[in-house]
Tab-separated table of N, CA, C and O in Angstrom:
chain	number	residue	atom	x	y	z
A	1	UNK	N	11.160	24.910	55.994
A	1	UNK	CA	10.879	23.502	55.867
A	1	UNK	C	9.473	23.271	55.321
A	1	UNK	O	9.279	22.423	54.467
A	2	UNK	N	8.511	24.035	55.849
A	2	UNK	CA	7.136	23.905	55.402
A	2	UNK	C	7.011	24.296	53.922
A	2	UNK	O	6.239	23.704	53.181
A	3	UNK	N	7.789	25.279	53.475
A	3	UNK	CA	7.780	25.727	52.086
A	3	UNK	C	8.262	24.623	51.156
A	3	UNK	O	7.733	24.453	50.063
A	4	UNK	N	9.274	23.855	51.593
A	4	UNK	CA	9.789	22.748	50.779
A	4	UNK	C	8.718	21.686	50.566
A	4	UNK	O	8.558	21.158	49.478
A	5	UNK	N	7.964	21.379	51.614
A	5	UNK	CA	6.903	20.376	51.513
A	5	UNK	C	5.811	20.840	50.560
A	5	UNK	O	5.328	20.082	49.741
A	6	UNK	N	5.428	22.088	50.687
A	6	UNK	CA	4.383	22.629	49.814
A	6	UNK	C	4.874	22.617	48.373
A	6	UNK	O	4.145	22.222	47.456
A	7	UNK	N	6.120	22.998	48.144
A	7	UNK	CA	6.688	22.993	46.790
A	7	UNK	C	6.727	21.581	46.224
A	7	UNK	O	6.428	21.365	45.052
A	8	UNK	N	7.085	20.615	47.055
A	8	UNK	CA	7.139	19.217	46.613
A	8	UNK	C	5.749	18.715	46.255
A	8	UNK	O	5.548	18.073	45.223
A	9	UNK	N	4.766	19.020	47.094
A	9	UNK	CA	3.386	18.597	46.840
A	9	UNK	C	2.871	19.239	45.549
A	9	UNK	O	2.254	18.580	44.712
A	10	UNK	N	3.120	20.519	45.372
A	10	UNK	CA	2.682	21.223	44.162
A	10	UNK	C	3.356	20.615	42.930
A	10	UNK	O	2.711	20.389	41.905
A	11	UNK	N	4.642	20.328	43.029
A	11	UNK	CA	5.366	19.730	41.904
A	11	UNK	C	4.806	18.355	41.570
A	11	UNK	O	4.622	18.005	40.396
A	12	UNK	N	4.518	17.553	42.578
A	12	UNK	CA	3.944	16.229	42.348
A	12	UNK	C	2.549	16.315	41.729
A	12	UNK	O	2.201	15.549	40.832
A	13	UNK	N	1.744	17.244	42.199
A	13	UNK	CA	0.412	17.437	41.617
A	13	UNK	C	0.503	17.883	40.158
A	13	UNK	O	-0.247	17.417	39.296
A	14	UNK	N	1.430	18.790	39.891
A	14	UNK	CA	1.618	19.257	38.513
A	14	UNK	C	2.063	18.112	37.619
A	14	UNK	O	1.582	17.956	36.481
A	15	UNK	N	2.960	17.285	38.109
A	15	UNK	CA	3.429	16.132	37.338
A	15	UNK	C	2.296	15.144	37.086
A	15	UNK	O	2.120	14.644	35.976
A	16	UNK	N	1.483	14.892	38.104
A	16	UNK	CA	0.345	13.980	37.959
A	16	UNK	C	-0.643	14.522	36.934
A	16	UNK	O	-1.181	13.775	36.105
A	17	UNK	N	-0.895	15.825	36.989
A	17	UNK	CA	-1.797	16.449	36.026
A	17	UNK	C	-1.251	16.347	34.607
A	17	UNK	O	-1.983	16.051	33.667
A	18	UNK	N	0.036	16.575	34.453
A	18	UNK	CA	0.674	16.506	33.146
A	18	UNK	C	0.596	15.095	32.571
A	18	UNK	O	0.239	14.898	31.416
A	19	UNK	N	0.884	14.112	33.398
A	19	UNK	CA	0.845	12.722	32.941
A	19	UNK	C	-0.571	12.321	32.555
A	19	UNK	O	-0.796	11.680	31.541
A	20	UNK	N	-1.563	12.733	33.354
A	20	UNK	CA	-2.941	12.360	33.040
A	20	UNK	C	-3.459	13.081	31.797
A	20	UNK	O	-4.338	12.583	31.102
A	21	UNK	N	-2.911	14.239	31.481
A	21	UNK	CA	-3.336	14.985	30.299
A	21	UNK	C	-2.739	14.430	29.025
A	21	UNK	O	-3.286	14.605	27.942
A	22	UNK	N	-1.618	13.753	29.142
A	22	UNK	CA	-0.970	13.187	27.965
A	22	UNK	C	-1.735	11.964	27.497
A	22	UNK	O	-2.181	11.153	28.296
A	23	UNK	N	-1.879	11.833	26.197
A	23	UNK	CA	-2.554	10.675	25.624
A	23	UNK	C	-1.495	9.671	25.210
A	23	UNK	O	-0.998	9.707	24.088
A	24	UNK	N	-1.114	8.808	26.131
A	24	UNK	CA	-0.139	7.808	25.785
A	24	UNK	C	-0.646	6.470	26.286
A	24	UNK	O	-1.447	6.393	27.209
A	25	UNK	N	-0.184	5.413	25.628
A	25	UNK	CA	-0.578	4.092	26.069
A	25	UNK	C	0.641	3.197	26.113
A	25	UNK	O	1.591	3.365	25.364
A	26	UNK	N	0.584	2.271	27.027
A	26	UNK	CA	1.662	1.322	27.170
A	26	UNK	C	1.145	-0.009	26.663
A	26	UNK	O	0.088	-0.468	27.066
A	27	UNK	N	1.877	-0.611	25.771
A	27	UNK	CA	1.466	-1.890	25.212
A	27	UNK	C	2.620	-2.867	25.318
A	27	UNK	O	3.778	-2.516	25.116
A	28	UNK	N	2.282	-4.106	25.605
A	28	UNK	CA	3.289	-5.163	25.640
A	28	UNK	C	3.268	-5.950	24.333
A	28	UNK	O	3.848	-7.026	24.248
A	29	UNK	N	2.603	-5.414	23.330
A	29	UNK	CA	2.539	-6.082	22.032
A	29	UNK	C	3.949	-6.311	21.501
A	29	UNK	O	4.829	-5.473	21.658
A	30	UNK	N	4.153	-7.472	20.886
A	30	UNK	CA	5.463	-7.783	20.330
A	30	UNK	C	5.342	-8.762	19.181
A	30	UNK	O	4.284	-9.364	18.966
A	31	UNK	N	6.429	-8.876	18.436
A	31	UNK	CA	6.513	-9.803	17.303
A	31	UNK	C	7.524	-10.879	17.685
A	31	UNK	O	8.723	-10.693	17.508
A	32	UNK	N	7.051	-12.012	18.217
A	32	UNK	CA	7.984	-13.060	18.619
A	32	UNK	C	8.566	-13.839	17.437
A	32	UNK	O	9.612	-14.474	17.569
A	33	UNK	N	7.889	-13.769	16.278
A	33	UNK	CA	8.343	-14.538	15.126
A	33	UNK	C	7.892	-13.846	13.841
A	33	UNK	O	6.742	-13.427	13.724
A	34	UNK	N	8.808	-13.729	12.892
A	34	UNK	CA	8.480	-13.179	11.574
A	34	UNK	C	9.430	-13.810	10.563
A	34	UNK	O	10.617	-14.000	10.855
A	35	UNK	N	8.894	-14.161	9.395
A	35	UNK	CA	9.712	-14.804	8.373
A	35	UNK	C	9.078	-14.647	7.003
A	35	UNK	O	7.898	-14.327	6.881
A	36	UNK	N	9.867	-14.871	5.969
A	36	UNK	CA	9.396	-14.846	4.591
A	36	UNK	C	8.994	-16.259	4.193
A	36	UNK	O	9.573	-17.239	4.673
A	37	UNK	N	7.995	-16.354	3.307
A	37	UNK	CA	7.527	-17.667	2.872
A	37	UNK	C	7.076	-17.611	1.417
A	37	UNK	O	6.760	-16.545	0.882
A	38	UNK	N	7.033	-18.792	0.808
A	38	UNK	CA	6.595	-18.916	-0.584
A	38	UNK	C	5.093	-19.166	-0.675
A	38	UNK	O	4.556	-19.248	-1.772
A	39	UNK	N	4.418	-19.268	0.473
A	39	UNK	CA	2.981	-19.515	0.470
A	39	UNK	C	2.295	-18.698	1.559
A	39	UNK	O	2.912	-18.281	2.535
A	40	UNK	N	1.002	-18.492	1.383
A	40	UNK	CA	0.193	-17.676	2.286
A	40	UNK	C	0.178	-18.200	3.716
A	40	UNK	O	0.118	-17.429	4.679
A	41	UNK	N	0.212	-19.513	3.896
A	41	UNK	CA	0.126	-20.109	5.224
A	41	UNK	C	1.470	-20.186	5.949
A	41	UNK	O	1.526	-20.551	7.122
A	42	UNK	N	2.559	-19.897	5.244
A	42	UNK	CA	3.875	-19.918	5.866
A	42	UNK	C	4.459	-21.307	6.052
A	42	UNK	O	5.371	-21.486	6.852
A	43	UNK	N	3.957	-22.278	5.292
A	43	UNK	CA	4.485	-23.644	5.413
A	43	UNK	C	5.744	-23.864	4.576
A	43	UNK	O	6.386	-24.899	4.709
A	44	UNK	N	6.080	-22.873	3.731
A	44	UNK	CA	7.268	-22.967	2.885
A	44	UNK	C	8.176	-21.753	3.124
A	44	UNK	O	8.295	-20.877	2.278
A	45	UNK	N	8.845	-21.696	4.293
A	45	UNK	CA	9.735	-20.559	4.570
A	45	UNK	C	10.862	-20.494	3.534
A	45	UNK	O	11.374	-21.529	3.102
A	46	UNK	N	11.208	-19.294	3.142
A	46	UNK	CA	12.288	-19.109	2.180
A	46	UNK	C	12.786	-17.678	2.238
A	46	UNK	O	12.086	-16.786	2.728
A	47	UNK	N	13.985	-17.467	1.738
A	47	UNK	CA	14.502	-16.102	1.571
A	47	UNK	C	14.902	-15.869	0.122
A	47	UNK	O	15.469	-14.837	-0.202
A	48	UNK	N	14.591	-16.831	-0.742
A	48	UNK	CA	14.900	-16.721	-2.168
A	48	UNK	C	13.625	-16.957	-2.971
A	48	UNK	O	12.927	-17.954	-2.771
A	49	UNK	N	13.338	-16.028	-3.881
A	49	UNK	CA	12.113	-16.094	-4.679
A	49	UNK	C	12.429	-16.051	-6.169
A	49	UNK	O	13.456	-15.499	-6.570
A	50	UNK	N	11.516	-16.599	-6.966
A	50	UNK	CA	11.593	-16.493	-8.425
A	50	UNK	C	11.091	-15.107	-8.834
A	50	UNK	O	10.431	-14.419	-8.063
A	51	UNK	N	11.365	-14.735	-10.064
A	51	UNK	CA	10.957	-13.414	-10.558
A	51	UNK	C	9.443	-13.269	-10.690
A	51	UNK	O	8.930	-12.157	-10.666
A	52	UNK	N	8.726	-14.375	-10.803
A	52	UNK	CA	7.273	-14.298	-10.953
A	52	UNK	C	6.526	-14.621	-9.649
A	52	UNK	O	5.311	-14.797	-9.643
A	53	UNK	N	7.248	-14.659	-8.538
A	53	UNK	CA	6.663	-15.084	-7.261
A	53	UNK	C	5.876	-13.981	-6.568
A	53	UNK	O	6.034	-12.794	-6.852
A	54	UNK	N	5.033	-14.419	-5.646
A	54	UNK	CA	4.383	-13.529	-4.691
A	54	UNK	C	5.230	-13.605	-3.425
A	54	UNK	O	5.618	-14.687	-2.996
A	55	UNK	N	5.538	-12.455	-2.830
A	55	UNK	CA	6.324	-12.419	-1.602
A	55	UNK	C	5.364	-12.444	-0.412
A	55	UNK	O	4.441	-11.630	-0.348
A	56	UNK	N	5.587	-13.344	0.536
A	56	UNK	CA	4.775	-13.416	1.741
A	56	UNK	C	5.649	-13.141	2.966
A	56	UNK	O	6.681	-13.776	3.141
A	57	UNK	N	5.219	-12.214	3.790
A	57	UNK	CA	5.871	-11.950	5.077
A	57	UNK	C	4.880	-12.399	6.151
A	57	UNK	O	3.761	-11.886	6.233
A	58	UNK	N	5.297	-13.367	6.931
A	58	UNK	CA	4.447	-13.934	7.972
A	58	UNK	C	4.877	-13.334	9.312
A	58	UNK	O	6.055	-13.359	9.667
A	59	UNK	N	3.907	-12.801	10.044
A	59	UNK	CA	4.191	-12.114	11.305
A	59	UNK	C	3.300	-12.690	12.400
A	59	UNK	O	2.078	-12.709	12.266
A	60	UNK	N	3.925	-13.166	13.463
A	60	UNK	CA	3.174	-13.605	14.637
A	60	UNK	C	3.153	-12.450	15.624
A	60	UNK	O	4.204	-11.905	15.988
A	61	UNK	N	1.958	-12.082	16.052
A	61	UNK	CA	1.763	-10.946	16.943
A	61	UNK	C	1.281	-11.465	18.295
A	61	UNK	O	0.346	-12.264	18.362
A	62	UNK	N	1.928	-11.034	19.375
A	62	UNK	CA	1.581	-11.510	20.712
A	62	UNK	C	1.353	-10.342	21.672
A	62	UNK	O	1.900	-9.257	21.484
A	63	UNK	N	0.548	-10.594	22.694
A	63	UNK	CA	0.234	-9.600	23.740
A	63	UNK	C	-0.277	-8.297	23.147
A	63	UNK	O	0.057	-7.214	23.638
A	64	UNK	N	-1.051	-8.402	22.096
A	64	UNK	CA	-1.482	-7.212	21.363
A	64	UNK	C	-2.971	-6.943	21.543
A	64	UNK	O	-3.799	-7.814	21.272
A	65	UNK	N	-3.318	-5.730	21.969
A	65	UNK	CA	-4.736	-5.368	21.980
A	65	UNK	C	-5.252	-5.281	20.537
A	65	UNK	O	-4.466	-5.190	19.591
A	66	UNK	N	-6.564	-5.324	20.373
A	66	UNK	CA	-7.162	-5.360	19.038
A	66	UNK	C	-6.863	-4.141	18.167
A	66	UNK	O	-7.042	-4.187	16.959
A	67	UNK	N	-6.413	-3.047	18.774
A	67	UNK	CA	-6.129	-1.835	17.992
A	67	UNK	C	-4.645	-1.670	17.677
A	67	UNK	O	-4.190	-0.588	17.328
A	68	UNK	N	-3.873	-2.757	17.752
A	68	UNK	CA	-2.443	-2.703	17.452
A	68	UNK	C	-2.238	-2.571	15.951
A	68	UNK	O	-2.852	-3.284	15.158
A	69	UNK	N	-1.371	-1.663	15.555
A	69	UNK	CA	-1.087	-1.434	14.138
A	69	UNK	C	0.235	-2.097	13.764
A	69	UNK	O	1.253	-1.865	14.412
A	70	UNK	N	0.188	-2.905	12.712
A	70	UNK	CA	1.386	-3.549	12.176
A	70	UNK	C	1.533	-3.070	10.735
A	70	UNK	O	0.584	-3.107	9.962
A	71	UNK	N	2.735	-2.610	10.402
A	71	UNK	CA	2.982	-2.108	9.043
A	71	UNK	C	4.140	-2.864	8.429
A	71	UNK	O	5.139	-3.143	9.079
A	72	UNK	N	3.977	-3.197	7.145
A	72	UNK	CA	5.049	-3.804	6.357
A	72	UNK	C	5.445	-2.810	5.275
A	72	UNK	O	4.604	-2.373	4.493
A	73	UNK	N	6.715	-2.446	5.260
A	73	UNK	CA	7.248	-1.559	4.224
A	73	UNK	C	8.149	-2.409	3.327
A	73	UNK	O	9.195	-2.884	3.757
A	74	UNK	N	7.717	-2.616	2.080
A	74	UNK	CA	8.441	-3.442	1.111
A	74	UNK	C	9.458	-2.569	0.385
A	74	UNK	O	9.098	-1.536	-0.178
A	75	UNK	N	10.720	-2.996	0.372
A	75	UNK	CA	11.804	-2.164	-0.155
A	75	UNK	C	12.680	-2.959	-1.116
A	75	UNK	O	13.089	-4.084	-0.805
A	76	UNK	N	12.961	-2.373	-2.280
A	76	UNK	CA	13.947	-2.934	-3.212
A	76	UNK	C	15.288	-2.338	-2.800
A	76	UNK	O	15.572	-1.175	-3.071
A	77	UNK	N	16.104	-3.120	-2.117
A	77	UNK	CA	17.365	-2.632	-1.570
A	77	UNK	C	18.380	-2.391	-2.676
A	77	UNK	O	18.960	-1.316	-2.794
A	78	UNK	N	18.595	-3.412	-3.485
A	78	UNK	CA	19.574	-3.349	-4.577
A	78	UNK	C	19.102	-4.285	-5.675
A	78	UNK	O	19.541	-5.427	-5.759
A	79	UNK	N	18.189	-3.805	-6.510
A	79	UNK	CA	17.604	-4.626	-7.567
A	79	UNK	C	17.900	-4.003	-8.927
A	79	UNK	O	17.976	-2.772	-9.053
A	80	UNK	N	18.063	-4.854	-9.937
A	80	UNK	CA	18.393	-4.402	-11.299
A	80	UNK	C	17.413	-3.348	-11.807
A	80	UNK	O	16.200	-3.568	-11.822
A	81	UNK	N	17.948	-2.190	-12.181
A	81	UNK	CA	17.141	-1.143	-12.797
A	81	UNK	C	16.237	-0.384	-11.849
A	81	UNK	O	15.368	0.370	-12.292
A	82	UNK	N	16.419	-0.564	-10.542
A	82	UNK	CA	15.573	0.104	-9.552
A	82	UNK	C	16.463	0.958	-8.654
A	82	UNK	O	17.537	0.525	-8.239
A	83	UNK	N	15.993	2.155	-8.354
A	83	UNK	CA	16.727	3.040	-7.449
A	83	UNK	C	16.988	2.313	-6.120
A	83	UNK	O	16.104	1.635	-5.582
A	84	UNK	N	18.191	2.444	-5.579
A	84	UNK	CA	18.552	1.786	-4.319
A	84	UNK	C	17.610	2.208	-3.198
A	84	UNK	O	17.249	3.375	-3.077
A	85	UNK	N	17.176	1.232	-2.410
A	85	UNK	CA	16.289	1.438	-1.265
A	85	UNK	C	14.944	2.061	-1.640
A	85	UNK	O	14.349	2.811	-0.861
A	86	UNK	N	14.475	1.699	-2.813
A	86	UNK	CA	13.180	2.178	-3.297
A	86	UNK	C	12.050	1.507	-2.512
A	86	UNK	O	11.994	0.281	-2.423
A	87	UNK	N	11.152	2.317	-1.924
A	87	UNK	CA	10.002	1.769	-1.201
A	87	UNK	C	8.928	1.410	-2.226
A	87	UNK	O	8.369	2.275	-2.890
A	88	UNK	N	8.671	0.118	-2.332
A	88	UNK	CA	7.697	-0.386	-3.300
A	88	UNK	C	6.277	-0.114	-2.817
A	88	UNK	O	5.428	0.370	-3.570
A	89	UNK	N	6.037	-0.445	-1.553
A	89	UNK	CA	4.682	-0.296	-1.005
A	89	UNK	C	4.717	-0.385	0.513
A	89	UNK	O	5.540	-1.093	1.086
A	90	UNK	N	3.814	0.348	1.161
A	90	UNK	CA	3.574	0.245	2.604
A	90	UNK	C	2.176	-0.307	2.796
A	90	UNK	O	1.235	0.164	2.150
A	91	UNK	N	2.047	-1.289	3.675
A	91	UNK	CA	0.736	-1.856	3.972
A	91	UNK	C	0.576	-1.874	5.487
A	91	UNK	O	1.470	-2.320	6.202
A	92	UNK	N	-0.579	-1.403	5.960
A	92	UNK	CA	-0.829	-1.319	7.395
A	92	UNK	C	-2.075	-2.114	7.750
A	92	UNK	O	-3.088	-2.030	7.059
A	93	UNK	N	-1.987	-2.894	8.831
A	93	UNK	CA	-3.113	-3.704	9.294
A	93	UNK	C	-3.291	-3.446	10.790
A	93	UNK	O	-2.315	-3.376	11.527
A	94	UNK	N	-4.540	-3.338	11.221
A	94	UNK	CA	-4.843	-3.229	12.640
A	94	UNK	C	-5.346	-4.589	13.090
A	94	UNK	O	-6.239	-5.163	12.477
A	95	UNK	N	-4.745	-5.101	14.164
A	95	UNK	CA	-5.048	-6.467	14.578
A	95	UNK	C	-4.764	-6.656	16.061
A	95	UNK	O	-4.151	-5.805	16.700
A	96	UNK	N	-5.180	-7.802	16.573
A	96	UNK	CA	-4.822	-8.244	17.909
A	96	UNK	C	-3.903	-9.445	17.768
A	96	UNK	O	-3.305	-9.660	16.706
A	97	UNK	N	-3.790	-10.234	18.825
A	97	UNK	CA	-2.939	-11.422	18.806
A	97	UNK	C	-3.241	-12.320	17.612
A	97	UNK	O	-4.385	-12.430	17.186
A	98	UNK	N	-2.201	-12.976	17.114
A	98	UNK	CA	-2.394	-13.957	16.056
A	98	UNK	C	-1.388	-13.786	14.936
A	98	UNK	O	-0.436	-13.018	15.025
A	99	UNK	N	-1.630	-14.529	13.870
A	99	UNK	CA	-0.751	-14.513	12.704
A	99	UNK	C	-1.306	-13.547	11.667
A	99	UNK	O	-2.494	-13.557	11.357
A	100	UNK	N	-0.410	-12.733	11.138
A	100	UNK	CA	-0.749	-11.796	10.063
A	100	UNK	C	0.095	-12.176	8.854
A	100	UNK	O	1.293	-12.428	8.979
A	101	UNK	N	-0.528	-12.203	7.690
A	101	UNK	CA	0.203	-12.492	6.458
A	101	UNK	C	0.132	-11.276	5.547
A	101	UNK	O	-0.948	-10.855	5.146
A	102	UNK	N	1.299	-10.709	5.257
A	102	UNK	CA	1.409	-9.628	4.280
A	102	UNK	C	1.877	-10.261	2.973
A	102	UNK	O	2.664	-11.205	2.987
A	103	UNK	N	1.393	-9.732	1.847
A	103	UNK	CA	1.903	-10.230	0.572
A	103	UNK	C	2.103	-9.089	-0.402
A	103	UNK	O	1.470	-8.040	-0.285
A	104	UNK	N	3.015	-9.320	-1.322
A	104	UNK	CA	3.308	-8.325	-2.351
A	104	UNK	C	3.347	-9.051	-3.683
A	104	UNK	O	4.107	-9.997	-3.875
A	105	UNK	N	2.485	-8.602	-4.588
A	105	UNK	CA	2.349	-9.225	-5.897
A	105	UNK	C	2.709	-8.224	-6.973
A	105	UNK	O	2.309	-7.062	-6.903
A	106	UNK	N	3.439	-8.671	-7.975
A	106	UNK	CA	3.770	-7.824	-9.118
A	106	UNK	C	2.658	-7.946	-10.156
A	106	UNK	O	1.832	-8.860	-10.092
A	107	UNK	N	2.625	-7.043	-11.113
A	107	UNK	CA	1.647	-7.116	-12.192
A	107	UNK	C	1.787	-8.465	-12.904
A	107	UNK	O	2.901	-8.985	-13.033
A	108	UNK	N	0.675	-9.059	-13.364
A	108	UNK	CA	0.711	-10.397	-13.958
A	108	UNK	C	1.707	-10.559	-15.107
A	108	UNK	O	2.303	-11.613	-15.262
A	109	UNK	N	1.893	-9.528	-15.902
A	109	UNK	CA	2.778	-9.656	-17.069
A	109	UNK	C	4.188	-9.124	-16.785
A	109	UNK	O	4.977	-8.943	-17.698
A	110	UNK	N	4.514	-8.882	-15.511
A	110	UNK	CA	5.823	-8.327	-15.165
A	110	UNK	C	6.574	-9.277	-14.247
A	110	UNK	O	5.969	-10.037	-13.486
A	111	UNK	N	7.891	-9.199	-14.293
A	111	UNK	CA	8.742	-9.997	-13.422
A	111	UNK	C	9.438	-9.070	-12.429
A	111	UNK	O	9.755	-7.924	-12.750
A	112	UNK	N	9.684	-9.582	-11.225
A	112	UNK	CA	10.446	-8.812	-10.254
A	112	UNK	C	11.883	-8.697	-10.736
A	112	UNK	O	12.459	-9.672	-11.206
A	113	UNK	N	12.494	-7.530	-10.631
A	113	UNK	CA	13.909	-7.395	-10.993
A	113	UNK	C	14.776	-8.253	-10.065
A	113	UNK	O	14.480	-8.389	-8.871
A	114	UNK	N	15.829	-8.819	-10.602
A	114	UNK	CA	16.760	-9.602	-9.803
A	114	UNK	C	17.424	-8.693	-8.772
A	114	UNK	O	17.695	-7.525	-9.054
A	115	UNK	N	17.670	-9.228	-7.579
A	115	UNK	CA	18.384	-8.434	-6.580
A	115	UNK	C	17.963	-8.698	-5.151
A	115	UNK	O	17.290	-9.683	-4.849
A	116	UNK	N	18.353	-7.766	-4.294
A	116	UNK	CA	18.122	-7.853	-2.855
A	116	UNK	C	16.916	-6.995	-2.459
A	116	UNK	O	16.776	-5.860	-2.913
A	117	UNK	N	16.096	-7.548	-1.573
A	117	UNK	CA	14.887	-6.879	-1.100
A	117	UNK	C	14.818	-6.987	0.420
A	117	UNK	O	15.540	-7.774	1.038
A	118	UNK	N	13.881	-6.207	0.998
A	118	UNK	CA	13.696	-6.227	2.447
A	118	UNK	C	12.266	-5.801	2.749
A	118	UNK	O	11.679	-4.992	2.028
A	119	UNK	N	11.734	-6.345	3.816
A	119	UNK	CA	10.465	-5.842	4.344
A	119	UNK	C	10.723	-5.419	5.789
A	119	UNK	O	11.236	-6.185	6.592
A	120	UNK	N	10.441	-4.143	6.076
A	120	UNK	CA	10.577	-3.605	7.423
A	120	UNK	C	9.228	-3.746	8.113
A	120	UNK	O	8.191	-3.356	7.560
A	121	UNK	N	9.240	-4.302	9.320
A	121	UNK	CA	8.005	-4.518	10.069
A	121	UNK	C	7.939	-3.568	11.256
A	121	UNK	O	8.854	-3.531	12.086
A	122	UNK	N	6.863	-2.797	11.300
A	122	UNK	CA	6.650	-1.798	12.337
A	122	UNK	C	5.488	-2.220	13.229
A	122	UNK	O	4.489	-2.738	12.737
A	123	UNK	N	5.641	-1.969	14.505
A	123	UNK	CA	4.591	-2.228	15.474
A	123	UNK	C	4.244	-0.897	16.112
A	123	UNK	O	5.102	-0.267	16.750
A	124	UNK	N	3.026	-0.435	15.864
A	124	UNK	CA	2.602	0.886	16.355
A	124	UNK	C	3.625	1.962	15.982
A	124	UNK	O	4.077	2.731	16.823
A	125	UNK	N	4.005	1.990	14.717
A	125	UNK	CA	4.916	2.983	14.135
A	125	UNK	C	6.362	2.893	14.607
A	125	UNK	O	7.153	3.789	14.363
A	126	UNK	N	6.732	1.812	15.273
A	126	UNK	CA	8.116	1.622	15.713
A	126	UNK	C	8.709	0.414	14.985
A	126	UNK	O	8.146	-0.681	15.038
A	127	UNK	N	9.831	0.639	14.299
A	127	UNK	CA	10.485	-0.449	13.574
A	127	UNK	C	10.891	-1.543	14.555
A	127	UNK	O	11.605	-1.281	15.523
A	128	UNK	N	10.422	-2.773	14.298
A	128	UNK	CA	10.723	-3.890	15.192
A	128	UNK	C	11.705	-4.879	14.576
A	128	UNK	O	12.551	-5.417	15.274
A	129	UNK	N	11.572	-5.140	13.283
A	129	UNK	CA	12.478	-6.092	12.642
A	129	UNK	C	12.439	-5.897	11.130
A	129	UNK	O	11.510	-5.299	10.597
A	130	UNK	N	13.468	-6.408	10.470
A	130	UNK	CA	13.538	-6.375	9.011
A	130	UNK	C	13.828	-7.785	8.515
A	130	UNK	O	14.638	-8.502	9.112
A	131	UNK	N	13.159	-8.158	7.451
A	131	UNK	CA	13.367	-9.468	6.829
A	131	UNK	C	13.993	-9.247	5.462
A	131	UNK	O	13.416	-8.561	4.615
A	132	UNK	N	15.166	-9.805	5.261
A	132	UNK	CA	15.859	-9.665	3.972
A	132	UNK	C	15.571	-10.887	3.113
A	132	UNK	O	15.461	-12.010	3.613
A	133	UNK	N	15.431	-10.654	1.804
A	133	UNK	CA	15.237	-11.751	0.854
A	133	UNK	C	15.768	-11.334	-0.504
A	133	UNK	O	16.126	-10.175	-0.714
A	134	UNK	N	15.818	-12.280	-1.409
A	134	UNK	CA	16.370	-11.984	-2.732
A	134	UNK	C	15.518	-12.617	-3.831
A	134	UNK	O	14.810	-13.586	-3.593
A	135	UNK	N	15.637	-12.029	-5.009
A	135	UNK	CA	15.001	-12.574	-6.204
A	135	UNK	C	16.112	-13.027	-7.117
A	135	UNK	O	17.008	-12.262	-7.447
A	136	UNK	N	16.050	-14.322	-7.486
A	136	UNK	CA	17.063	-14.895	-8.382
A	136	UNK	C	16.423	-15.400	-9.649
A	136	UNK	O	15.342	-15.878	-9.665
């Protein structure tokens, strides 16, 4: 009986040591709202863009410490003349609570190919949501 107690105590101590040695953090950071817009301030929500438009992804971040990483991965899902699911660009921002605006601009003399697009939003390297939009 005494051996079982000692084994249990040793196991608990080992577990406590292991947990304290691990570098992990718990965050309640979340994205309560995210949407596409035709303007930087998000006053013109849309999922349809012109070929010469700037794409804006508006992300509201809540319960986030200042070192929270938010990433937007811009993807051409099915666009004319572009490989399917082509990653156009990844952009990463470190922030705390508040609104974050990601944007994607094409070269001034170029038009976005017609088709379906998506922006995947990651919170601390974990995919949280995807916003689909199209260019017509």
